[in-house]
Tab-separated table of C-alpha atoms and ligand atoms in Angstrom:
chain	number	residue	atom	x	y	z
A	1042	UNK	CA	16.274	-15.961	-0.045
A	1043	UNK	CA	16.847	-19.131	0.140
A	1044	UNK	CA	17.904	-20.725	3.581
A	1045	UNK	CA	18.925	-24.155	3.519
A	1046	UNK	CA	16.624	-26.805	2.734
A	1047	UNK	CA	15.820	-25.059	-0.484
A	1048	UNK	CA	12.849	-23.342	0.777
A	1049	UNK	CA	11.913	-19.813	-0.070
A	1050	UNK	CA	11.466	-17.580	2.482
A	1051	UNK	CA	10.605	-13.973	1.561
A	1052	UNK	CA	10.456	-10.928	3.648
A	1053	UNK	CA	7.251	-10.415	5.495
A	1054	UNK	CA	6.462	-7.094	6.863
A	1055	UNK	CA	3.624	-8.056	10.055
A	1056	UNK	CA	7.127	-10.264	10.421
A	1057	UNK	CA	9.533	-7.989	11.502
A	1058	UNK	CA	7.246	-6.235	12.832
A	1059	UNK	CA	6.546	-8.239	15.796
A	1060	UNK	CA	10.660	-9.684	15.447
A	1061	UNK	CA	11.841	-5.865	16.149
A	1062	UNK	CA	9.075	-4.858	18.591
A	1063	UNK	CA	8.921	-8.106	20.293
A	1064	UNK	CA	5.224	-8.154	20.686
A	1065	UNK	CA	2.386	-7.876	17.437
A	1066	UNK	CA	2.358	-4.448	16.251
A	1067	UNK	CA	-1.218	-3.755	14.235
A	1068	UNK	CA	-1.372	-0.683	11.788
A	1069	UNK	CA	-4.780	1.639	12.687
A	1070	UNK	CA	-6.456	2.668	8.773
A	1071	UNK	CA	-7.298	6.573	8.430
A	1072	UNK	CA	-8.994	8.412	6.401
A	1073	UNK	CA	-9.529	12.254	6.557
A	1074	UNK	CA	-11.285	13.292	4.308
A	1075	UNK	CA	-8.224	14.739	2.158
A	1076	UNK	CA	-8.951	14.335	-1.284
A	1077	UNK	CA	-7.022	14.176	-4.149
A	1078	UNK	CA	-5.887	16.742	-6.898
A	1079	UNK	CA	-6.564	13.748	-9.454
A	1080	UNK	CA	-10.146	13.542	-8.479
A	1081	UNK	CA	-12.997	16.256	-9.077
A	1082	UNK	CA	-14.459	15.636	-5.014
A	1083	UNK	CA	-14.107	12.530	-3.647
A	1084	UNK	CA	-16.873	11.173	-4.648
A	1085	UNK	CA	-16.434	11.470	-8.625
A	1086	UNK	CA	-12.913	11.446	-11.130
A	1087	UNK	CA	-9.464	9.794	-10.125
A	1088	UNK	CA	-7.489	7.072	-11.778
A	1089	UNK	CA	-9.643	4.310	-13.623
A	1090	UNK	CA	-9.670	1.764	-10.811
A	1091	UNK	CA	-10.461	4.145	-7.644
A	1092	UNK	CA	-13.631	4.460	-6.183
A	1093	UNK	CA	-15.061	7.128	-3.543
A	1094	UNK	CA	-13.353	5.811	-1.002
A	1095	UNK	CA	-10.368	6.663	-2.247
A	1096	UNK	CA	-7.991	3.343	-1.662
A	1097	UNK	CA	-9.254	3.495	2.037
A	1098	UNK	CA	-12.217	2.419	3.964
A	1099	UNK	CA	-14.493	5.181	3.560
A	1100	UNK	CA	-15.054	6.321	6.842
A	1101	UNK	CA	-14.922	9.906	6.417
A	1102	UNK	CA	-17.746	9.616	3.876
A	1103	UNK	CA	-19.456	7.889	6.604
A	1104	UNK	CA	-18.992	10.902	8.582
A	1105	UNK	CA	-16.750	8.677	11.244
A	1106	UNK	CA	-13.849	11.549	13.002
A	1107	UNK	CA	-10.681	10.352	13.207
A	1108	UNK	CA	-11.055	9.303	16.527
A	1109	UNK	CA	-14.660	6.975	16.423
A	1110	UNK	CA	-12.593	5.180	13.189
A	1111	UNK	CA	-9.397	4.824	15.978
A	1112	UNK	CA	-11.972	3.030	18.802
A	1113	UNK	CA	-12.755	0.569	15.573
A	1114	UNK	CA	-9.305	0.057	14.575
A	1115	UNK	CA	-8.428	-0.737	17.611
A	1116	UNK	CA	-11.144	-2.849	18.614
A	1117	UNK	CA	-9.968	-5.297	16.359
A	1118	UNK	CA	-5.803	-5.024	16.899
A	1119	UNK	CA	-6.578	-5.405	20.368
A	1120	UNK	CA	-9.535	-8.010	20.054
A	1121	UNK	CA	-8.793	-10.550	17.544
A	1122	UNK	CA	-5.621	-9.550	16.682
A	1123	UNK	CA	-4.174	-8.996	20.603
A	1124	UNK	CA	-1.650	-6.167	19.106
A	1125	UNK	CA	0.774	-4.482	21.737
A	1126	UNK	CA	1.301	-0.994	19.973
A	1127	UNK	CA	0.055	0.090	16.262
A	1128	UNK	CA	1.289	2.095	13.856
A	1129	UNK	CA	-1.265	5.141	12.244
A	1130	UNK	CA	-1.475	4.802	8.815
A	1131	UNK	CA	-3.190	7.875	7.271
A	1132	UNK	CA	-4.313	5.555	4.413
A	1133	UNK	CA	-7.071	6.987	2.227
A	1134	UNK	CA	-6.669	9.412	-0.717
A	1135	UNK	CA	-3.541	11.451	-0.676
A	1136	UNK	CA	-3.122	12.223	2.507
A	1137	UNK	CA	-0.841	15.310	2.288
A	1138	UNK	CA	-3.714	16.574	-0.037
A	1139	UNK	CA	-4.003	20.345	1.739
A	1140	UNK	CA	-2.448	22.224	4.198
A	1141	UNK	CA	0.700	21.471	5.944
A	1142	UNK	CA	-1.204	22.343	9.309
A	1143	UNK	CA	-4.259	20.299	8.641
A	1144	UNK	CA	-2.543	17.285	7.292
A	1145	UNK	CA	0.236	17.618	10.929
A	1146	UNK	CA	-3.256	18.304	13.116
A	1147	UNK	CA	-4.225	15.113	11.648
A	1148	UNK	CA	-1.419	13.186	12.491
A	1149	UNK	CA	-1.480	14.494	16.266
A	1150	UNK	CA	-5.344	14.207	16.993
A	1151	UNK	CA	-4.965	10.942	15.916
A	1152	UNK	CA	-1.578	10.281	17.943
A	1153	UNK	CA	-3.735	11.817	21.290
A	1154	UNK	CA	-6.154	9.250	20.255
A	1155	UNK	CA	-4.579	5.985	19.529
A	1156	UNK	CA	-2.602	6.231	22.412
A	1157	UNK	CA	-5.549	6.180	25.231
A	1158	UNK	CA	-4.954	1.899	23.909
A	1159	UNK	CA	-1.488	1.474	23.098
A	1160	UNK	CA	1.707	2.690	22.537
A	1161	UNK	CA	1.953	4.004	18.679
A	1162	UNK	CA	5.893	2.797	17.616
A	1163	UNK	CA	4.507	4.502	13.952
A	1164	UNK	CA	3.534	6.482	10.883
A	1165	UNK	CA	3.199	5.251	7.630
A	1166	UNK	CA	1.892	8.069	5.045
A	1167	UNK	CA	-0.057	7.138	2.114
A	1168	UNK	CA	0.064	9.402	-0.451
A	1169	UNK	CA	0.715	10.562	-4.656
A	1170	UNK	CA	4.487	11.126	-5.394
A	1171	UNK	CA	3.259	14.920	-6.939
A	1172	UNK	CA	2.610	15.448	-3.076
A	1173	UNK	CA	5.396	15.306	-1.746
A	1174	UNK	CA	6.617	18.405	-1.357
A	1175	UNK	CA	9.406	19.588	0.676
A	1176	UNK	CA	7.498	20.422	3.897
A	1177	UNK	CA	6.214	15.842	3.878
A	1178	UNK	CA	10.423	15.149	3.614
A	1179	UNK	CA	11.210	17.470	6.376
A	1180	UNK	CA	8.018	16.794	9.211
A	1181	UNK	CA	8.461	12.938	8.172
A	1182	UNK	CA	12.234	13.508	9.280
A	1183	UNK	CA	11.470	15.222	12.372
A	1184	UNK	CA	9.288	11.772	13.503
A	1185	UNK	CA	12.086	8.935	12.963
A	1186	UNK	CA	13.605	7.991	15.901
A	1187	UNK	CA	14.931	4.551	16.673
A	1188	UNK	CA	11.494	3.370	18.085
A	1189	UNK	CA	9.343	5.329	15.886
A	1190	UNK	CA	8.854	3.669	12.220
A	1191	UNK	CA	8.187	6.288	9.443
A	1192	UNK	CA	7.753	5.070	6.513
A	1193	UNK	CA	5.729	6.623	3.144
A	1194	UNK	CA	3.897	4.696	1.053
A	1195	UNK	CA	3.369	6.316	-2.728
A	1196	UNK	CA	1.067	5.190	-4.615
A	1197	UNK	CA	3.346	4.405	-8.102
A	1198	UNK	CA	1.560	1.062	-9.802
A	1199	UNK	CA	3.774	0.824	-13.016
A	1200	UNK	CA	7.022	2.827	-13.922
A	1201	UNK	CA	5.645	2.244	-18.312
A	1202	UNK	CA	4.295	5.315	-19.250
A	1203	UNK	CA	1.847	3.952	-21.586
A	1204	UNK	CA	0.646	2.389	-18.061
A	1205	UNK	CA	0.185	5.917	-15.686
A	1206	UNK	CA	-1.623	7.479	-19.194
A	1207	UNK	CA	-4.027	4.075	-19.008
A	1208	UNK	CA	-4.460	4.482	-15.159
A	1209	UNK	CA	-5.102	8.204	-15.549
A	1210	UNK	CA	-3.016	8.321	-12.842
A	1211	UNK	CA	-2.795	12.409	-13.479
A	1212	UNK	CA	1.445	12.149	-13.261
A	1213	UNK	CA	4.444	11.174	-15.109
A	1214	UNK	CA	7.163	8.837	-13.997
A	1215	UNK	CA	9.594	11.935	-13.862
A	1216	UNK	CA	7.298	13.016	-11.190
A	1217	UNK	CA	8.053	9.184	-9.872
A	1218	UNK	CA	11.776	9.734	-9.845
A	1219	UNK	CA	11.623	14.151	-8.654
A	1220	UNK	CA	10.038	12.291	-5.224
A	1221	UNK	CA	12.478	9.790	-4.859
A	1222	UNK	CA	14.862	11.674	-5.083
A	1223	UNK	CA	14.043	14.273	-2.776
A	1224	UNK	CA	13.598	11.416	-0.304
A	1225	UNK	CA	17.193	10.948	-1.214
A	1226	UNK	CA	19.542	10.552	2.392
A	1227	UNK	CA	16.227	10.964	4.467
A	1228	UNK	CA	15.402	8.382	7.589
A	1229	UNK	CA	11.791	7.725	6.494
A	1230	UNK	CA	11.431	4.898	4.789
A	1231	UNK	CA	9.776	4.205	1.206
A	1232	UNK	CA	7.218	1.933	0.325
A	1233	UNK	CA	5.444	1.611	-2.958
A	1234	UNK	CA	2.469	0.227	-4.622
A	1235	UNK	CA	2.724	-2.013	-7.965
A	1236	UNK	CA	-0.387	-3.257	-9.894
A	1237	UNK	CA	0.120	-5.697	-12.393
A	1238	UNK	CA	-2.304	-6.771	-15.170
A	1239	UNK	CA	-3.040	-2.811	-16.981
A	1240	UNK	CA	-3.852	-3.378	-20.262
A	1241	UNK	CA	-0.457	-3.383	-22.536
A	1242	UNK	CA	1.534	-4.080	-20.436
A	1243	UNK	CA	5.280	-6.389	-20.781
A	1244	UNK	CA	4.793	-9.809	-19.580
A	1245	UNK	CA	7.567	-8.718	-16.941
A	1246	UNK	CA	6.331	-4.516	-16.343
A	1247	UNK	CA	5.849	-5.970	-12.599
A	1248	UNK	CA	8.860	-7.406	-12.432
A	1249	UNK	CA	10.626	-3.738	-14.255
A	1250	UNK	CA	8.838	-1.509	-12.379
A	1251	UNK	CA	10.142	-3.390	-8.288
A	1252	UNK	CA	12.920	-3.118	-10.264
A	1253	UNK	CA	13.517	0.123	-10.934
A	1254	UNK	CA	12.510	1.596	-7.409
A	1255	UNK	CA	14.416	-0.558	-5.520
A	1256	UNK	CA	17.142	0.761	-7.483
A	1257	UNK	CA	15.787	4.423	-6.025
A	1258	UNK	CA	15.065	3.967	-2.809
A	1259	UNK	CA	12.663	1.935	-2.181
A	1260	UNK	CA	12.421	-0.988	0.400
A	1261	UNK	CA	9.147	-1.860	0.870
A	1262	UNK	CA	6.533	-2.794	-1.555
A	1263	UNK	CA	2.652	-3.455	-1.843
A	1264	UNK	CA	1.604	-5.158	-4.704
A	1265	UNK	CA	-2.548	-6.064	-6.208
A	1266	UNK	CA	-4.048	-7.011	-9.431
A	1267	UNK	CA	-5.929	-4.714	-11.512
A	1268	UNK	CA	-9.344	-5.302	-9.792
A	1269	UNK	CA	-12.973	-3.365	-10.714
A	1270	UNK	CA	-14.830	-2.002	-7.998
A	1271	UNK	CA	-18.345	-0.577	-8.672
A	1272	UNK	CA	-18.763	3.196	-9.764
A	1273	UNK	CA	-15.309	3.657	-11.020
A	1274	UNK	CA	-14.761	4.999	-14.944
A	1275	UNK	CA	-12.990	0.116	-15.070
A	1276	UNK	CA	-16.397	-0.568	-14.093
A	1277	UNK	CA	-17.402	0.679	-17.362
A	1278	UNK	CA	-14.316	-0.422	-19.380
A	1279	UNK	CA	-14.889	-4.443	-18.552
A	1280	UNK	CA	-18.646	-4.473	-19.208
A	1281	UNK	CA	-18.202	-2.877	-22.243
A	1282	UNK	CA	-14.781	-5.726	-22.778
A	1283	UNK	CA	-12.272	-2.882	-23.078
A	1284	UNK	CA	-10.912	-4.816	-19.443
A	1285	UNK	CA	-10.102	-7.922	-19.322
A	1286	UNK	CA	-8.730	-9.287	-14.807
A	1287	UNK	CA	-5.979	-11.013	-14.908
A	1288	UNK	CA	-6.764	-14.536	-13.571
A	1289	UNK	CA	-4.956	-15.663	-10.251
A	1290	UNK	CA	-2.546	-18.045	-11.838
A	1291	UNK	CA	-0.991	-15.021	-13.762
A	1292	UNK	CA	-0.912	-13.060	-11.273
A	1293	UNK	CA	0.362	-14.764	-8.760
A	1294	UNK	CA	3.042	-16.521	-11.340
A	1295	UNK	CA	3.835	-12.291	-11.474
A	1296	UNK	CA	4.377	-11.608	-7.910
A	1297	UNK	CA	5.828	-15.073	-7.185
A	1298	UNK	CA	8.600	-14.299	-10.151
A	1299	UNK	CA	9.757	-10.652	-8.674
A	1300	UNK	CA	9.633	-12.339	-5.334
A	1301	UNK	CA	11.908	-15.006	-6.084
A	1302	UNK	CA	14.436	-13.191	-7.976
A	1303	UNK	CA	13.967	-9.837	-5.720
A	1304	UNK	CA	13.112	-10.399	-2.698
A	1305	UNK	CA	15.985	-9.779	-0.614
A	1306	UNK	CA	14.944	-6.075	-1.483
A	1307	UNK	CA	12.546	-5.347	-0.082
A	1308	UNK	CA	10.112	-6.042	2.486
A	1309	UNK	CA	6.742	-7.341	1.467
A	1310	UNK	CA	3.711	-5.677	2.804
A	1311	UNK	CA	1.012	-6.700	0.555
A	1312	UNK	CA	0.262	-9.789	-1.011
A	1313	UNK	CA	-2.599	-9.672	-2.434
A	1314	UNK	CA	-5.566	-7.247	-2.931
A	1315	UNK	CA	-8.020	-6.812	0.376
A	1316	UNK	CA	-11.935	-6.322	-0.906
A	1317	UNK	CA	-14.588	-8.252	-0.759
A	1318	UNK	CA	-18.479	-7.999	-1.008
A	1319	UNK	CA	-20.819	-5.906	-2.862
A	1320	UNK	CA	-17.775	-3.280	-3.628
A	1321	UNK	CA	-15.809	-6.054	-6.321
A	1322	UNK	CA	-16.289	-6.472	-9.327
A	1323	UNK	CA	-13.851	-8.844	-10.772
A	1324	UNK	CA	-11.840	-10.485	-10.665
A	1325	UNK	CA	-14.176	-12.144	-8.077
A	1326	UNK	CA	-11.292	-14.464	-7.933
A	1327	UNK	CA	-9.660	-11.932	-5.142
A	1328	UNK	CA	-11.942	-12.157	-2.360
A	1329	UNK	CA	-10.050	-15.307	-1.528
A	1330	UNK	CA	-7.239	-13.820	-0.377
A	1331	UNK	CA	-5.986	-16.643	1.627
A	1332	UNK	CA	-5.793	-18.907	-2.160
A	1333	UNK	CA	-4.152	-16.279	-3.461
A	1334	UNK	CA	-1.261	-16.430	-0.912
A	1335	UNK	CA	-0.862	-20.255	-1.210
A	1336	UNK	CA	-0.548	-20.035	-4.742
A	1337	UNK	CA	1.725	-17.508	-4.704
A	1338	UNK	CA	3.769	-18.926	-2.174
A	1339	UNK	CA	3.248	-22.633	-3.947
A	1340	UNK	CA	5.634	-20.922	-6.863
A	1341	UNK	CA	8.347	-20.268	-4.555
A	1342	UNK	CA	8.277	-23.020	-2.388
A	1343	UNK	CA	7.280	-21.598	0.241
A	1344	UNK	CA	6.167	-24.131	3.466
A	1345	UNK	CA	5.761	-20.653	5.685
A	1346	UNK	CA	5.450	-16.935	5.438
A	1347	UNK	CA	5.627	-16.625	9.136
A	1348	UNK	CA	9.085	-17.152	9.362
A	1349	UNK	CA	11.146	-17.722	12.956
A	1350	UNK	CA	13.537	-14.459	13.587
A	1351	UNK	CA	14.888	-13.684	16.722
A	1352	UNK	CA	13.384	-11.306	19.068
A	1353	UNK	CA	16.006	-8.126	19.054
B	2136	SF4	S1	-4.310	9.140	-7.230
B	2136	SF4	FE1	-4.738	7.885	-5.365
B	2136	SF4	S2	-6.614	8.868	-4.308
B	2136	SF4	FE2	-6.359	9.570	-6.103
B	2136	SF4	S3	-7.278	9.118	-7.807
B	2136	SF4	FE3	-5.521	8.121	-7.774
B	2136	SF4	S4	-5.844	5.734	-6.509
B	2136	SF4	FE4	-7.449	7.576	-6.266
């Protein structure tokens, strides 16, 4: 979207939430230790880039109950961000792996615990496309209300079959297609995770993947470059010289291209990776998230991410 004046503005999820609710809404990340059918155990196997935290906080392995995780998440949500409501985000591993009862009980427990602090205005569920069973679609559908957002977050990563194999995803593109068909006409929203910089991918693969997903009902995207975490198969490949991460400039250019060409069709839920410290082996530039965002916005000609949207 290019407003008068020529600067490009993209749709940022936090801005849209504030506009919709009229106050800051904070996501609370949760880990139920659900595991994933692509892993041998919580601490071994899985996609080439995935460590024992399963893409989440690692809270389950640290022995934190859901209630503890909520109390910790609320500290920064209320203290630092001054949030007045929250969205429960079942982030780690594949949240819908296991029995419906286990998952539904976790959602209900977390809701009760979170309501002691602030109203719960949404639910976001992260999982694999091949774990979106009919019961998941039915359950999420039953939760949608005008004042309650429901998002299904799919780990897709790429729509290139060779890329899916390289990442050791353990599913093909048909599984993604079938999942999106099952969700067609559902009232909840779909967000997909995409990775840039998979070895052997086309120069414009991120754009191709985004377009493929947007054409099939996805309305939110999360981006990050392929990065190396400690104790993952990718660490071995990196150390023996079989994987080279993208430069910050290449990453910024790929993400900016997607936003520039397709930005009006989706909300950006994540524009840069959020990992730092000992866990991160490479590339170290991702630790400077503000610089990465500035690099992307510079290419887009944005003057600000915090676009003024009228409060409804
Ligand atoms: S599907 Fe998700 S949780 Fe499972 S191994 Fe891959 S990245 Fe990790």
